[in-house]
PDB file of C-alpha atoms and ligand atoms in Angstrom:
ATOM      1  CA  MET A 169      -0.019   0.074  -0.254  1.00 86.00           C
ATOM      2  CA  ALA A 170       1.051   3.468  -1.043  1.00 96.00           C
ATOM      3  CA  ARG A 171       2.613   5.643   2.236  1.00 98.00           C
ATOM      4  CA  ASN A 172       0.341   8.449   2.841  1.00 98.00           C
ATOM      5  CA  VAL A 173       2.555  11.807   2.516  1.00 98.00           C
ATOM      6  CA  ALA A 174       0.707  14.520   4.142  1.00 98.00           C
ATOM      7  CA  VAL A 175       2.102  18.200   2.274  1.00 99.00           C
ATOM      8  CA  PHE A 176       2.050  21.389   3.466  1.00 99.00           C
ATOM      9  CA  VAL A 177       2.567  24.247   1.109  1.00 99.00           C
ATOM     10  CA  GLY A 178       3.558  27.949   2.637  1.00 98.00           C
ATOM     11  CA  SER A 179       1.979  30.094   0.661  1.00 98.00           C
ATOM     12  CA  LEU A 180      -1.952  31.219   0.266  1.00 98.00           C
ATOM     13  CA  ARG A 181      -1.424  33.136  -2.963  1.00 98.00           C
ATOM     14  CA  ARG A 182      -3.831  31.838  -5.553  1.00 97.00           C
ATOM     15  CA  GLU A 183      -0.258  31.860  -8.095  1.00 98.00           C
ATOM     16  CA  SER A 184       1.848  30.565  -5.774  1.00 98.00           C
ATOM     17  CA  PHE A 185       5.367  29.047  -7.228  1.00 98.00           C
ATOM     18  CA  THR A 186       5.273  27.125  -4.018  1.00 98.00           C
ATOM     19  CA  LYS A 187       2.310  25.425  -4.717  1.00 98.00           C
ATOM     20  CA  LYS A 188       2.688  24.780  -8.478  1.00 98.00           C
ATOM     21  CA  ILE A 189       5.850  23.247  -7.746  1.00 98.00           C
ATOM     22  CA  ALA A 190       3.916  20.761  -4.940  1.00 98.00           C
ATOM     23  CA  ASN A 191       1.384  19.815  -7.486  1.00 98.00           C
ATOM     24  CA  ALA A 192       4.270  18.834  -9.665  1.00 98.00           C
ATOM     25  CA  LEU A 193       5.490  16.849  -6.846  1.00 98.00           C
ATOM     26  CA  ALA A 194       2.187  15.059  -6.637  1.00 98.00           C
ATOM     27  CA  GLU A 195       2.530  14.143 -10.438  1.00 97.00           C
ATOM     28  CA  LEU A 196       6.130  12.868 -10.242  1.00 98.00           C
ATOM     29  CA  ALA A 197       5.519  11.144  -7.132  1.00 98.00           C
ATOM     30  CA  PRO A 198       6.219   7.146  -7.523  1.00 98.00           C
ATOM     31  CA  PRO A 199       3.531   4.793  -6.893  1.00 98.00           C
ATOM     32  CA  SER A 200       4.691   3.766  -3.596  1.00 98.00           C
ATOM     33  CA  LEU A 201       3.911   7.182  -2.457  1.00 98.00           C
ATOM     34  CA  HIS A 202       0.377   9.373  -2.148  1.00 98.00           C
ATOM     35  CA  LEU A 203       1.007  12.954  -1.681  1.00 98.00           C
ATOM     36  CA  GLU A 204      -1.908  15.180  -0.334  1.00 98.00           C
ATOM     37  CA  GLN A 205      -1.670  18.806   0.345  1.00 98.00           C
ATOM     38  CA  ILE A 206      -3.557  19.541   3.804  1.00 98.00           C
ATOM     39  CA  GLU A 207      -4.933  22.994   3.846  1.00 97.00           C
ATOM     40  CA  ILE A 208      -3.349  25.119   6.594  1.00 98.00           C
ATOM     41  CA  GLY A 209      -4.558  28.748   5.659  1.00 98.00           C
ATOM     42  CA  ALA A 210      -8.442  28.272   8.062  1.00 98.00           C
ATOM     43  CA  LEU A 211      -6.040  27.521  10.860  1.00 98.00           C
ATOM     44  CA  PRO A 212      -6.736  29.841  13.944  1.00 98.00           C
ATOM     45  CA  HIS A 213      -3.892  31.589  15.097  1.00 98.00           C
ATOM     46  CA  TYR A 214      -2.344  29.356  17.649  1.00 98.00           C
ATOM     47  CA  ASN A 215      -3.499  30.532  21.364  1.00 98.00           C
ATOM     48  CA  GLN A 216      -3.100  28.200  24.283  1.00 98.00           C
ATOM     49  CA  ASP A 217      -6.095  29.945  25.999  1.00 98.00           C
ATOM     50  CA  LEU A 218      -7.857  28.082  23.385  1.00 98.00           C
ATOM     51  CA  ASP A 219      -6.735  24.868  23.734  1.00 98.00           C
ATOM     52  CA  GLY A 220      -8.663  23.239  26.359  1.00 93.00           C
ATOM     53  CA  GLU A 221     -11.591  20.810  26.355  1.00 93.00           C
ATOM     54  CA  SER A 222     -12.610  22.178  23.006  1.00 96.00           C
ATOM     55  CA  PRO A 223     -10.505  23.747  20.856  1.00 98.00           C
ATOM     56  CA  PRO A 224     -11.065  25.425  17.489  1.00 98.00           C
ATOM     57  CA  PRO A 225     -12.363  22.483  14.858  1.00 98.00           C
ATOM     58  CA  GLU A 226     -10.092  23.701  12.487  1.00 98.00           C
ATOM     59  CA  TRP A 227      -7.034  22.939  15.062  1.00 98.00           C
ATOM     60  CA  ARG A 228      -8.848  19.431  15.878  1.00 98.00           C
ATOM     61  CA  ALA A 229      -9.471  18.275  11.901  1.00 98.00           C
ATOM     62  CA  PHE A 230      -5.736  19.407  11.083  1.00 98.00           C
ATOM     63  CA  ARG A 231      -4.581  17.178  14.091  1.00 98.00           C
ATOM     64  CA  ASP A 232      -6.445  14.149  13.067  1.00 98.00           C
ATOM     65  CA  ARG A 233      -5.337  14.508   9.361  1.00 98.00           C
ATOM     66  CA  VAL A 234      -1.830  14.606  10.409  1.00 98.00           C
ATOM     67  CA  ARG A 235      -1.865  11.995  12.805  1.00 97.00           C
ATOM     68  CA  GLY A 236      -3.293  10.278  10.290  1.00 97.00           C
ATOM     69  CA  ALA A 237      -0.431  10.476   7.767  1.00 98.00           C
ATOM     70  CA  ASP A 238       2.767   8.232   7.345  1.00 98.00           C
ATOM     71  CA  ALA A 239       4.815  11.040   6.669  1.00 98.00           C
ATOM     72  CA  VAL A 240       5.227  14.784   6.336  1.00 98.00           C
ATOM     73  CA  LEU A 241       6.982  17.160   3.548  1.00 99.00           C
ATOM     74  CA  PHE A 242       6.712  20.851   3.245  1.00 99.00           C
ATOM     75  CA  ALA A 243       7.004  23.169   0.376  1.00 99.00           C
ATOM     76  CA  THR A 244       7.862  26.786   1.676  1.00 99.00           C
ATOM     77  CA  PRO A 245       8.437  30.250   0.176  1.00 98.00           C
ATOM     78  CA  GLU A 246      10.855  32.127   2.134  1.00 98.00           C
ATOM     79  CA  TYR A 247       9.421  35.361   4.035  1.00 98.00           C
ATOM     80  CA  ASN A 248      12.414  37.438   5.329  1.00 98.00           C
ATOM     81  CA  ARG A 249      15.146  34.697   5.411  1.00 98.00           C
ATOM     82  CA  GLY A 250      12.266  32.602   7.572  1.00 98.00           C
ATOM     83  CA  VAL A 251       9.194  30.154   7.284  1.00 98.00           C
ATOM     84  CA  PRO A 252       6.148  31.990   6.668  1.00 99.00           C
ATOM     85  CA  GLY A 253       3.883  32.791   9.598  1.00 98.00           C
ATOM     86  CA  VAL A 254       0.854  30.622   7.652  1.00 98.00           C
ATOM     87  CA  LEU A 255       3.233  27.776   7.752  1.00 99.00           C
ATOM     88  CA  LYS A 256       5.003  28.370  11.480  1.00 99.00           C
ATOM     89  CA  ASN A 257       1.047  28.310  12.848  1.00 99.00           C
ATOM     90  CA  ALA A 258       0.279  25.045  11.543  1.00 99.00           C
ATOM     91  CA  ILE A 259       3.679  23.595  12.821  1.00 99.00           C
ATOM     92  CA  ASP A 260       2.851  25.368  16.471  1.00 99.00           C
ATOM     93  CA  VAL A 261      -0.800  23.796  16.159  1.00 99.00           C
ATOM     94  CA  GLY A 262       0.287  20.407  15.448  1.00 98.00           C
ATOM     95  CA  SER A 263       3.107  20.351  18.163  1.00 98.00           C
ATOM     96  CA  ARG A 264       0.232  21.206  21.071  1.00 98.00           C
ATOM     97  CA  PRO A 265      -0.967  20.258  23.672  1.00 97.00           C
ATOM     98  CA  TYR A 266       2.290  19.893  25.351  1.00 96.00           C
ATOM     99  CA  GLY A 267       2.774  16.163  24.900  1.00 96.00           C
ATOM    100  CA  LYS A 268       0.618  15.457  22.074  1.00 97.00           C
ATOM    101  CA  SER A 269       2.376  16.881  19.374  1.00 98.00           C
ATOM    102  CA  VAL A 270       1.181  14.899  16.061  1.00 98.00           C
ATOM    103  CA  TRP A 271       4.597  15.045  14.622  1.00 98.00           C
ATOM    104  CA  VAL A 272       6.763  12.826  16.692  1.00 98.00           C
ATOM    105  CA  LYS A 273       8.605  10.846  14.738  1.00 97.00           C
ATOM    106  CA  LYS A 274       6.861  11.088  11.361  1.00 98.00           C
ATOM    107  CA  PRO A 275       9.413  10.937   8.473  1.00 98.00           C
ATOM    108  CA  GLY A 276       9.754  14.440   7.116  1.00 98.00           C
ATOM    109  CA  ALA A 277      11.354  16.666   4.233  1.00 98.00           C
ATOM    110  CA  VAL A 278      11.723  20.080   3.273  1.00 99.00           C
ATOM    111  CA  ILE A 279      11.471  21.798  -0.273  1.00 99.00           C
ATOM    112  CA  SER A 280      11.851  25.365  -0.019  1.00 99.00           C
ATOM    113  CA  VAL A 281      11.023  27.647  -3.219  1.00 98.00           C
ATOM    114  CA  SER A 282      12.099  30.861  -4.383  1.00 98.00           C
ATOM    115  CA  PRO A 283      12.012  33.495  -7.450  1.00 98.00           C
ATOM    116  CA  GLY A 284      15.535  34.490  -5.819  1.00 98.00           C
ATOM    117  CA  VAL A 285      18.867  32.783  -5.973  1.00 98.00           C
ATOM    118  CA  ILE A 286      19.278  31.490  -2.614  1.00 97.00           C
ATOM    119  CA  GLY A 287      16.429  28.802  -3.026  1.00 98.00           C
ATOM    120  CA  ALA A 288      14.996  30.088   0.334  1.00 98.00           C
ATOM    121  CA  PHE A 289      17.872  28.585   2.379  1.00 98.00           C
ATOM    122  CA  GLY A 290      16.910  30.266   5.285  1.00 98.00           C
ATOM    123  CA  ALA A 291      13.293  29.118   5.674  1.00 98.00           C
ATOM    124  CA  ASN A 292      14.358  25.566   4.772  1.00 98.00           C
ATOM    125  CA  HIS A 293      16.811  25.519   7.573  1.00 98.00           C
ATOM    126  CA  ALA A 294      14.280  27.573  10.141  1.00 98.00           C
ATOM    127  CA  LEU A 295      11.673  24.977   9.080  1.00 98.00           C
ATOM    128  CA  ARG A 296      14.300  22.005   9.779  1.00 98.00           C
ATOM    129  CA  GLN A 297      15.443  23.727  13.176  1.00 98.00           C
ATOM    130  CA  SER A 298      11.830  23.439  14.298  1.00 98.00           C
ATOM    131  CA  MET A 299      10.906  20.002  13.338  1.00 98.00           C
ATOM    132  CA  VAL A 300      14.243  18.803  14.367  1.00 98.00           C
ATOM    133  CA  PHE A 301      12.894  20.053  17.978  1.00 98.00           C
ATOM    134  CA  LEU A 302       9.711  18.297  17.445  1.00 98.00           C
ATOM    135  CA  ASP A 303      11.327  14.881  17.240  1.00 98.00           C
ATOM    136  CA  VAL A 304      10.660  14.772  13.473  1.00 98.00           C
ATOM    137  CA  PRO A 305      13.393  12.443  11.606  1.00 98.00           C
ATOM    138  CA  MET A 306      14.168  15.290   8.463  1.00 98.00           C
ATOM    139  CA  MET A 307      15.658  13.673   5.297  1.00 98.00           C
ATOM    140  CA  GLN A 308      19.002  15.583   5.390  1.00 98.00           C
ATOM    141  CA  GLN A 309      19.831  14.147   1.527  1.00 98.00           C
ATOM    142  CA  PRO A 310      19.089  15.412  -0.814  1.00 98.00           C
ATOM    143  CA  GLU A 311      18.670  18.940   0.241  1.00 98.00           C
ATOM    144  CA  ALA A 312      16.241  21.036  -2.232  1.00 98.00           C
ATOM    145  CA  TYR A 313      16.440  24.530  -2.725  1.00 98.00           C
ATOM    146  CA  ILE A 314      14.315  25.585  -5.585  1.00 98.00           C
ATOM    147  CA  SER A 315      15.930  28.714  -7.034  1.00 98.00           C
ATOM    148  CA  ARG A 316      14.562  30.981  -9.810  1.00 98.00           C
ATOM    149  CA  VAL A 317      11.429  28.964  -9.844  1.00 98.00           C
ATOM    150  CA  ASP A 318       9.755  31.506 -11.740  1.00 98.00           C
ATOM    151  CA  ALA A 319      11.795  30.313 -14.868  1.00 98.00           C
ATOM    152  CA  LEU A 320      10.856  26.937 -14.415  1.00 98.00           C
ATOM    153  CA  LEU A 321       7.662  26.813 -15.033  1.00 98.00           C
ATOM    154  CA  ASP A 322       5.324  27.048 -18.246  1.00 98.00           C
ATOM    155  CA  ARG A 323       2.636  29.515 -18.937  1.00 96.00           C
ATOM    156  CA  ASP A 324       0.115  27.220 -17.296  1.00 96.00           C
ATOM    157  CA  GLY A 325       1.900  26.851 -14.583  1.00 96.00           C
ATOM    158  CA  LYS A 326       3.425  23.442 -14.873  1.00 98.00           C
ATOM    159  CA  LEU A 327       6.966  22.446 -14.127  1.00 98.00           C
ATOM    160  CA  ALA A 328       8.677  22.231 -17.255  1.00 97.00           C
ATOM    161  CA  ASP A 329      12.136  22.038 -16.755  1.00 98.00           C
ATOM    162  CA  ALA A 330      13.350  18.634 -17.347  1.00 98.00           C
ATOM    163  CA  SER A 331      16.423  19.134 -15.201  1.00 98.00           C
ATOM    164  CA  THR A 332      14.322  20.212 -11.966  1.00 98.00           C
ATOM    165  CA  ARG A 333      11.690  17.406 -12.879  1.00 98.00           C
ATOM    166  CA  ASP A 334      14.421  14.794 -12.997  1.00 98.00           C
ATOM    167  CA  PHE A 335      15.616  16.374  -9.546  1.00 98.00           C
ATOM    168  CA  LEU A 336      12.544  16.113  -7.854  1.00 98.00           C
ATOM    169  CA  THR A 337      11.875  12.749  -9.362  1.00 98.00           C
ATOM    170  CA  LYS A 338      15.107  11.394  -7.735  1.00 98.00           C
ATOM    171  CA  TYR A 339      14.258  13.229  -4.293  1.00 98.00           C
ATOM    172  CA  LEU A 340      10.670  11.464  -4.512  1.00 98.00           C
ATOM    173  CA  ALA A 341      12.399   8.055  -4.744  1.00 98.00           C
ATOM    174  CA  ALA A 342      15.110   9.570  -1.898  1.00 98.00           C
ATOM    175  CA  LEU A 343      12.135  10.555   0.259  1.00 98.00           C
ATOM    176  CA  ALA A 344      10.436   6.653  -0.357  1.00 98.00           C
ATOM    177  CA  ALA A 345      13.393   5.118   0.978  1.00 98.00           C
ATOM    178  CA  TRP A 346      13.674   7.526   3.693  1.00 98.00           C
ATOM    179  CA  ILE A 347      10.151   7.156   4.925  1.00 98.00           C
ATOM    180  CA  GLU A 348      10.199   3.109   4.674  1.00 97.00           C
ATOM    181  CA  ARG A 349      13.769   3.176   6.900  1.00 97.00           C
ATOM    182  CA  ASN A 350      11.745   6.007   9.405  1.00 97.00           C
ATOM    183  CA  VAL A 351       8.099   5.093   9.069  1.00 93.00           C
ATOM    184  CA  VAL A 352       6.157   4.260  12.300  1.00 87.00           C
ATOM    185  CA  ALA A 353       2.767   2.641  12.878  1.00 64.00           C
ATOM    186  CA  ARG A 354       0.011   5.374  12.709  1.00 54.00           C
ATOM    187  CA  SER A 355      -1.556   5.922  16.089  1.00 46.00           C
TER     188      SER A 355
HETATM  189  C1  LIG B 527       6.539  39.003   3.397  1.00 77.81           C
HETATM  190  C2  LIG B 527       7.660  38.343   2.129  1.00 77.81           C
HETATM  191  C3  LIG B 527       8.649  38.437   2.413  1.00 77.81           C
HETATM  192  C4  LIG B 527       9.510  38.032   1.330  1.00 77.81           C
HETATM  193  N1  LIG B 527      10.970  37.642   1.732  1.00 77.81           N
HETATM  194  C5  LIG B 527      11.658  37.076   0.945  1.00 77.81           C
HETATM  195  C6  LIG B 527      12.946  36.146   1.509  1.00 77.81           C
HETATM  196  O1  LIG B 527      13.563  36.130   2.543  1.00 77.81           O
HETATM  197  N2  LIG B 527      13.458  35.233   0.292  1.00 77.81           N
HETATM  198  C7  LIG B 527      13.280  35.246  -0.651  1.00 77.81           C
HETATM  199  O2  LIG B 527      13.553  34.571  -1.623  1.00 77.81           O
HETATM  200  N3  LIG B 527      12.098  35.748  -0.973  1.00 77.81           N
HETATM  201  C8  LIG B 527      11.125  36.645  -0.616  1.00 77.81           C
HETATM  202  N4  LIG B 527      10.147  36.995  -0.711  1.00 77.81           N
HETATM  203  C9  LIG B 527       9.580  36.923  -2.095  1.00 77.81           C
HETATM  204  C10 LIG B 527       8.861  35.791  -2.530  1.00 77.81           C
HETATM  205  O3  LIG B 527       9.931  34.456  -2.605  1.00 77.81           O
HETATM  206  C11 LIG B 527       7.992  35.730  -3.580  1.00 77.81           C
HETATM  207  O4  LIG B 527       6.950  36.464  -3.030  1.00 77.81           O
HETATM  208  C12 LIG B 527       7.590  34.250  -3.741  1.00 77.81           C
HETATM  209  O5  LIG B 527       6.738  34.277  -5.005  1.00 77.81           O
HETATM  210  C13 LIG B 527       6.553  33.632  -2.491  1.00 77.81           C
HETATM  211  O6  LIG B 527       6.390  32.311  -2.679  1.00 77.81           O
HETATM  212  P1  LIG B 527       4.898  31.963  -3.640  1.00 77.81           P
HETATM  213  O7  LIG B 527       5.043  32.228  -4.909  1.00 77.81           O
HETATM  214  O8  LIG B 527       5.092  30.451  -3.417  1.00 77.81           O
HETATM  215  O9  LIG B 527       3.984  32.652  -2.776  1.00 77.81           O
HETATM  216  C14 LIG B 527       9.236  37.574  -0.098  1.00 77.81           C
HETATM  217  C15 LIG B 527       7.691  38.064  -0.120  1.00 77.81           C
HETATM  218  C16 LIG B 527       7.206  38.271   0.951  1.00 77.81           C
HETATM  219  C17 LIG B 527       5.351  38.408   0.392  1.00 77.81           C
END
């Protein structure tokens, strides 16, 4: 059975480059992986005061969804050399209440995306820092910094660049192997 990979896109923009790369990932994934994007834009900002007996239903649904995944994959742009707030909020929501984080031990990986030349290196590593702290085994190699993304897409927003398609295909094969090495039974 295919491994169920929850994909988080750190941009809400309709024409998001990052989302287009995430769409390409679903298309390039091997049959052993099923990639599904999880909506994060409607999650209320994390507020510990709300996290009691009846937390916001959006948080509950999000936590259940992540709990049910075999692995997690982050596709993120970079905002001011860090992780966009919407994605950091999703990470925070999943990490609480204390002791009940839904991230623990899920194999994970990050692909950072930018129209700039540094490939959102800062966001990539800021996200790694949080996820390593949250006990997520993050794939170390290959790393994925997708730079100059605007030049890689065609007019329909499809990933047209052959070498990037090839790279991401290999990346996903490595991710599939990483998941098999690190997967734990679903809780
Ligand atoms: C608030 C803000 C901060 C940004 N900071 C960075 C940055 O630090 N590094 C970078 O490469 N691009 C930065 N950008 C430009 C984004 O890479 C660009 O807007 C990109 O298209 C966002 O990703 P998306 O297309 O998936 O929405 C920033 C954009 C915004 C709106």
